[in-house]
């Protein structure tokens, strides 16, 4: 909050007064998240990973955010201008009260995008310029897409004469957060987000995908949020289904159709696989393996039945291997 009003020198002076233990803890979080920040530099992955769920239901806002991320990458002023523009909106206070995930490129690590939860990458000579620019592009596209969709939903509901309650607005923000890779974490985990992020590649993205695959997530949303979330779900399913169907018709291309295989719903060209589902495929395949009690090798086609053979594989081991992969 202070950073929104006072100059950087004052904020640094205040932060220097933190207890030594707190500084050490934060430094450990920065170091642990450094490799991820370096890997995420210049990958522009937000659009087809975190933001993919909204491509069908809000194509115009998705396209605008996608194009603008390159402006944020190129110029610090463009990113600062986006933040100022969002703060000037009449709905900004509602966004903050509702908990809409408007991330930062500096400050508290838990307020940053998961891919860039470390300032250390930005301090590497030469590379640091690219790391900060990539952080701006990632955070900028996320913030613009979330704010634009939030405003669009509220505007359409109010134009229809509906007065939204605080809970309905919170649910709209909760849906948008999950739809853009910022799923809710339990309070005790949210406070340790930098450490959790160092263990799992993207815990909030994992939470968002689990939310959107969970029928009860939609059941417990209030009316406006439920309507928007179901529209986004069916639009995403329609777009993904069309891409997979057309791919399967192309010569030399295969689409995995067996939920027991790691190739399930992946587009296979030769020995190269393309996962177009933005993080949903792994959970669908995991469910297929656990429910069926069988695994199919994506290379040999060999079927492994759980609980059979020498040193039989169990469902618990499948789950453990899944989380190891994260």
Coordinates of C-alpha atoms in Angstrom, one line a residue:
X1 CA 0.0 0.0 0.0
X2 CA 2.8 2.4 0.8
X3 CA 4.4 1.7 -2.5
X4 CA 1.4 3.0 -4.3
X5 CA 1.9 6.5 -2.7
X6 CA 5.6 6.9 -1.6
X7 CA 8.8 6.9 -3.6
X8 CA 11.0 3.8 -3.9
X9 CA 13.8 5.2 -1.6
X10 CA 11.4 5.5 1.3
X11 CA 10.0 2.0 0.8
X12 CA 13.6 0.5 0.7
X13 CA 14.4 2.3 4.0
X14 CA 11.3 0.9 5.6
X15 CA 12.1 -2.6 4.4
X16 CA 15.6 -2.4 5.7
X17 CA 14.1 -2.2 9.2
X18 CA 12.7 -5.8 9.0
X19 CA 13.9 -8.4 11.5
X20 CA 17.0 -10.3 10.4
X21 CA 15.0 -13.6 10.5
X22 CA 12.4 -12.2 8.1
X23 CA 15.1 -11.0 5.7
X24 CA 16.8 -14.5 5.7
X25 CA 13.4 -16.2 5.1
X26 CA 12.6 -14.0 2.1
X27 CA 16.1 -14.4 0.7
X28 CA 15.7 -18.2 0.8
X29 CA 12.4 -17.9 -1.0
X30 CA 14.0 -15.7 -3.6
X31 CA 16.9 -18.1 -4.2
X32 CA 14.6 -21.2 -4.3
X33 CA 12.4 -19.5 -7.0
X34 CA 15.3 -18.2 -9.1
X35 CA 15.5 -21.2 -11.5
X36 CA 11.8 -20.9 -12.4
X37 CA 12.1 -17.2 -13.1
X38 CA 15.1 -17.9 -15.4
X39 CA 13.2 -20.6 -17.2
X40 CA 10.1 -18.4 -17.7
X41 CA 12.1 -15.5 -19.2
X42 CA 11.1 -14.8 -22.8
X43 CA 8.5 -17.6 -23.0
X44 CA 5.3 -15.5 -23.3
X45 CA 3.4 -18.5 -21.9
X46 CA 0.5 -16.7 -20.1
X47 CA -1.8 -16.8 -23.1
X48 CA -1.8 -20.5 -23.9
X49 CA -1.3 -21.6 -20.3
X50 CA -2.8 -19.5 -17.6
X51 CA -5.2 -17.5 -19.8
X52 CA -6.3 -20.3 -22.2
X53 CA -9.6 -21.0 -20.4
X54 CA -11.0 -17.6 -21.5
X55 CA -10.0 -17.8 -25.2
X56 CA -13.4 -19.0 -26.3
X57 CA -15.7 -17.0 -24.0
X58 CA -13.9 -13.6 -24.2
X59 CA -11.9 -13.7 -27.5
X60 CA -11.8 -9.9 -27.9
X61 CA -10.4 -9.2 -24.4
X62 CA -8.0 -12.2 -24.7
X63 CA -6.7 -10.8 -28.1
X64 CA -6.2 -7.3 -26.7
X65 CA -4.3 -8.6 -23.7
X66 CA -2.3 -10.9 -25.9
X67 CA -1.2 -8.1 -28.2
X68 CA -0.5 -5.7 -25.3
X69 CA 1.9 -8.0 -23.5
X70 CA 4.5 -7.2 -26.2
X71 CA 4.1 -3.5 -25.4
X72 CA 4.6 -4.3 -21.7
X73 CA 7.7 -6.4 -22.5
X74 CA 9.2 -3.5 -24.6
X75 CA 8.5 -0.6 -22.3
X76 CA 8.3 -0.1 -18.6
X77 CA 6.1 3.0 -19.1
X78 CA 3.5 0.9 -21.0
X79 CA 3.2 -1.5 -18.0
X80 CA 3.0 1.4 -15.5
X81 CA 0.4 3.0 -17.7
X82 CA -1.7 -0.2 -17.5
X83 CA -1.6 -0.2 -13.7
X84 CA -2.6 3.5 -13.6
X85 CA -5.4 2.9 -16.1
X86 CA -6.8 0.0 -14.0
X87 CA -6.6 2.1 -10.8
X88 CA -8.5 4.9 -12.4
X89 CA -11.5 2.6 -13.3
X90 CA -14.7 3.1 -11.3
X91 CA -14.7 -0.6 -10.5
X92 CA -11.1 -0.6 -9.1
X93 CA -12.3 -0.6 -5.4
X94 CA -14.7 -3.4 -6.2
X95 CA -11.8 -5.4 -7.8
X96 CA -9.7 -5.0 -4.6
X97 CA -12.5 -5.8 -2.2
X98 CA -13.5 -8.9 -4.3
X99 CA -10.0 -10.2 -4.3
X100 CA -9.3 -10.0 -8.0
X101 CA -5.7 -11.1 -8.6
X102 CA -3.9 -8.0 -9.8
X103 CA -0.3 -9.0 -9.5
X104 CA 2.9 -6.9 -9.2
X105 CA 6.4 -7.2 -10.6
X106 CA 8.0 -6.1 -7.4
X107 CA 7.4 -6.1 -3.6
X108 CA 5.8 -9.0 -1.7
X109 CA 6.7 -12.3 -3.4
X110 CA 3.1 -13.7 -2.7
X111 CA 1.7 -10.8 -4.9
X112 CA 3.8 -11.7 -7.9
X113 CA 3.0 -14.2 -10.7
X114 CA 4.3 -17.7 -9.8
X115 CA 6.7 -17.8 -12.7
X116 CA 8.6 -14.7 -11.5
X117 CA 8.5 -15.1 -7.7
X118 CA 12.1 -13.9 -7.4
X119 CA 13.9 -10.6 -7.9
X120 CA 17.3 -12.2 -8.2
X121 CA 16.9 -13.0 -12.0
X122 CA 16.5 -9.2 -12.6
X123 CA 19.9 -8.5 -11.0
X124 CA 21.9 -10.7 -13.3
X125 CA 23.8 -8.4 -15.7
X126 CA 22.3 -8.4 -19.1
X127 CA 19.9 -11.2 -18.5
X128 CA 18.2 -9.2 -15.8
X129 CA 16.8 -6.8 -18.4
X130 CA 15.1 -9.6 -20.2
X131 CA 13.8 -11.2 -17.0
X132 CA 12.2 -7.9 -15.9
X133 CA 10.7 -7.4 -19.3
X134 CA 9.3 -10.9 -19.3
X135 CA 7.8 -10.3 -15.9
X136 CA 6.1 -7.2 -17.1
X137 CA 4.6 -9.1 -20.1
X138 CA 3.4 -12.0 -18.0
X139 CA 1.9 -9.8 -15.2
X140 CA 0.6 -7.2 -17.6
X141 CA -1.3 -9.7 -19.8
X142 CA -2.8 -11.3 -16.7
X143 CA -3.8 -8.0 -15.1
X144 CA -5.4 -6.6 -18.3
X145 CA -7.3 -9.8 -19.0
X146 CA -8.6 -10.1 -15.5
X147 CA -9.6 -6.5 -15.2
X148 CA -11.3 -6.3 -18.6
X149 CA -13.3 -9.5 -18.1
X150 CA -14.3 -8.4 -14.5
X151 CA -15.6 -5.0 -15.9
X152 CA -17.3 -6.7 -18.8
X153 CA -19.3 -9.1 -16.5
X154 CA -20.3 -6.4 -14.1
X155 CA -21.3 -4.0 -16.9
X156 CA -23.5 -6.6 -18.6
X157 CA -25.2 -7.6 -15.3
X158 CA -25.9 -4.0 -14.4
X159 CA -27.1 -3.2 -17.9
X160 CA -29.7 -5.9 -17.4
X161 CA -30.9 -4.2 -14.2
X162 CA -29.3 -6.5 -11.7
X163 CA -27.7 -5.1 -8.5
X164 CA -24.9 -7.4 -7.6
X165 CA -24.3 -8.3 -3.9
X166 CA -20.8 -8.4 -2.4
X167 CA -20.8 -12.2 -2.5
X168 CA -21.8 -12.2 -6.2
X169 CA -18.9 -9.8 -7.0
X170 CA -16.5 -11.9 -4.9
X171 CA -17.6 -15.0 -6.8
X172 CA -17.0 -13.3 -10.2
X173 CA -13.5 -12.4 -9.1
X174 CA -13.0 -16.0 -7.8
X175 CA -14.0 -17.4 -11.2
X176 CA -11.8 -15.0 -13.1
X177 CA -8.8 -15.8 -10.8
X178 CA -9.3 -19.6 -11.4
X179 CA -9.8 -19.1 -15.1
X180 CA -6.4 -17.3 -15.3
X181 CA -4.3 -19.6 -13.2
X182 CA -4.7 -18.0 -9.8
X183 CA -6.7 -20.6 -7.9
X184 CA -7.4 -20.2 -4.2
X185 CA -5.0 -21.7 -1.7
X186 CA -6.0 -22.5 1.9
X187 CA -5.0 -19.6 4.2
X188 CA -2.2 -21.5 5.9
X189 CA -0.7 -22.3 2.5
X190 CA -1.3 -18.9 1.0
X191 CA 1.0 -17.3 3.6
X192 CA 3.8 -19.7 2.6
X193 CA 3.2 -19.2 -1.2
X194 CA 6.9 -18.5 -2.0
X195 CA 8.1 -21.7 -0.3
X196 CA 5.2 -23.7 -1.8
X197 CA 6.0 -22.3 -5.2
X198 CA 9.6 -23.5 -4.8
X199 CA 8.4 -27.1 -4.2
X200 CA 5.7 -27.2 -6.9
X201 CA 6.1 -25.5 -10.2
X202 CA 2.9 -23.5 -10.0
X203 CA 0.7 -24.3 -7.0
X204 CA -2.0 -21.7 -7.8
X205 CA -2.2 -22.9 -11.4
X206 CA -2.7 -26.5 -10.0
X207 CA -5.4 -25.2 -7.7
X208 CA -7.1 -23.3 -10.6
X209 CA -7.2 -26.4 -12.8
X210 CA -8.6 -28.6 -10.0
X211 CA -11.3 -25.9 -9.4
X212 CA -12.3 -25.8 -13.0
X213 CA -12.5 -29.6 -13.3
X214 CA -14.5 -29.9 -10.0
X215 CA -18.3 -29.8 -10.6
X216 CA -18.9 -28.5 -7.0
X217 CA -16.8 -25.3 -7.9
X218 CA -19.6 -24.3 -10.3
X219 CA -22.4 -25.5 -7.9
X220 CA -21.3 -23.2 -5.1
X221 CA -20.8 -20.1 -7.2
X222 CA -23.6 -17.5 -7.1
X223 CA -25.7 -17.0 -10.2
X224 CA -23.8 -14.5 -12.3
X225 CA -20.4 -16.2 -11.7
X226 CA -21.8 -19.6 -12.3
X227 CA -23.4 -18.5 -15.6
X228 CA -20.1 -17.0 -16.8
X229 CA -18.0 -19.9 -15.6
X230 CA -20.2 -22.5 -17.4
X231 CA -20.1 -20.4 -20.6
X232 CA -16.3 -20.3 -20.4
X233 CA -16.1 -24.0 -19.7
X234 CA -18.3 -25.0 -22.7
X235 CA -16.5 -22.4 -25.0
X236 CA -13.1 -23.8 -24.0
X237 CA -14.3 -27.4 -24.5
X238 CA -15.7 -26.4 -27.9
X239 CA -12.5 -24.7 -29.1
X240 CA -10.3 -27.6 -27.8
X241 CA -12.6 -30.2 -29.3
X242 CA -12.5 -28.5 -32.7
X243 CA -8.7 -28.2 -32.7
X244 CA -8.3 -31.9 -31.7
X245 CA -10.9 -33.1 -34.2
X246 CA -9.3 -31.1 -37.1
X247 CA -5.8 -32.3 -36.1
X248 CA -6.9 -35.9 -36.1
X249 CA -8.1 -35.5 -39.7
X250 CA -4.8 -34.2 -40.9
X251 CA -2.4 -36.8 -42.5
X252 CA 0.5 -37.9 -40.4
X253 CA -1.2 -36.6 -37.2
X254 CA -2.6 -38.6 -34.3
X255 CA -4.7 -37.6 -31.3
X256 CA -4.5 -39.7 -28.2
X257 CA -7.9 -41.1 -27.3
X258 CA -7.1 -43.5 -24.4
X259 CA -7.4 -41.9 -21.0
X260 CA -5.0 -44.5 -19.6
X261 CA -2.1 -43.2 -21.7
X262 CA 0.2 -40.2 -21.2
X263 CA -0.7 -39.2 -24.8
X264 CA -4.4 -38.8 -24.0
X265 CA -5.8 -35.7 -25.8
X266 CA -2.3 -34.8 -27.1
X267 CA -1.6 -34.1 -30.7
X268 CA 1.2 -36.4 -31.9
X269 CA 3.3 -35.6 -35.0
X270 CA 6.0 -38.2 -35.4
X271 CA 7.7 -38.4 -32.1
X272 CA 6.6 -34.9 -30.9
X273 CA 3.6 -34.4 -28.7
X274 CA 1.7 -31.1 -28.4
X275 CA -0.4 -30.5 -25.3
X276 CA -3.0 -27.9 -26.2
X277 CA -5.1 -28.0 -23.0
X278 CA -3.3 -25.6 -20.8
X279 CA -2.7 -27.9 -17.9
X280 CA -6.0 -29.8 -17.8
X281 CA -4.8 -32.9 -19.6
X282 CA -2.6 -34.3 -16.7
X283 CA -5.5 -34.3 -14.3
X284 CA -7.9 -35.9 -16.8
X285 CA -5.3 -38.6 -17.6
X286 CA -4.6 -39.2 -13.9
X287 CA -8.3 -39.7 -13.3
X288 CA -8.6 -42.1 -16.2
X289 CA -5.7 -44.2 -14.8
X290 CA -7.0 -44.3 -11.2
X291 CA -10.6 -45.1 -12.2
X292 CA -9.7 -47.8 -14.7
X293 CA -6.8 -49.3 -12.6
X294 CA -4.7 -49.5 -15.7
X295 CA -1.8 -47.6 -17.4
X296 CA -1.0 -47.7 -21.1
X297 CA 2.6 -47.0 -22.2
X298 CA 2.7 -44.1 -24.7
X299 CA 5.7 -45.7 -26.5
X300 CA 5.0 -49.4 -26.5
X301 CA 1.3 -49.6 -26.0
X302 CA 1.8 -52.1 -23.1
X303 CA -1.0 -52.3 -20.6
X304 CA -0.1 -52.3 -16.9
X305 CA -2.8 -53.4 -14.5
X306 CA -2.6 -52.0 -11.0
X307 CA -1.9 -54.6 -8.2
X308 CA -0.7 -57.3 -10.6
X309 CA 2.8 -58.7 -11.4
X310 CA 6.1 -58.4 -9.7
X311 CA 6.3 -55.3 -7.4
X312 CA 2.8 -54.2 -8.5
X313 CA 2.0 -50.6 -9.1
X314 CA -0.7 -49.0 -6.8
X315 CA -3.0 -46.0 -7.1
X316 CA -1.0 -44.4 -4.2
X317 CA 2.2 -44.6 -6.3
X318 CA 0.5 -43.1 -9.3
X319 CA -0.6 -40.1 -7.2
X320 CA 2.9 -39.9 -5.7
X321 CA 4.5 -40.0 -9.2
X322 CA 2.1 -37.3 -10.4
X323 CA 3.0 -34.9 -7.6
X324 CA 6.7 -35.7 -8.1
X325 CA 6.3 -34.5 -11.7
X326 CA 5.1 -31.2 -10.4

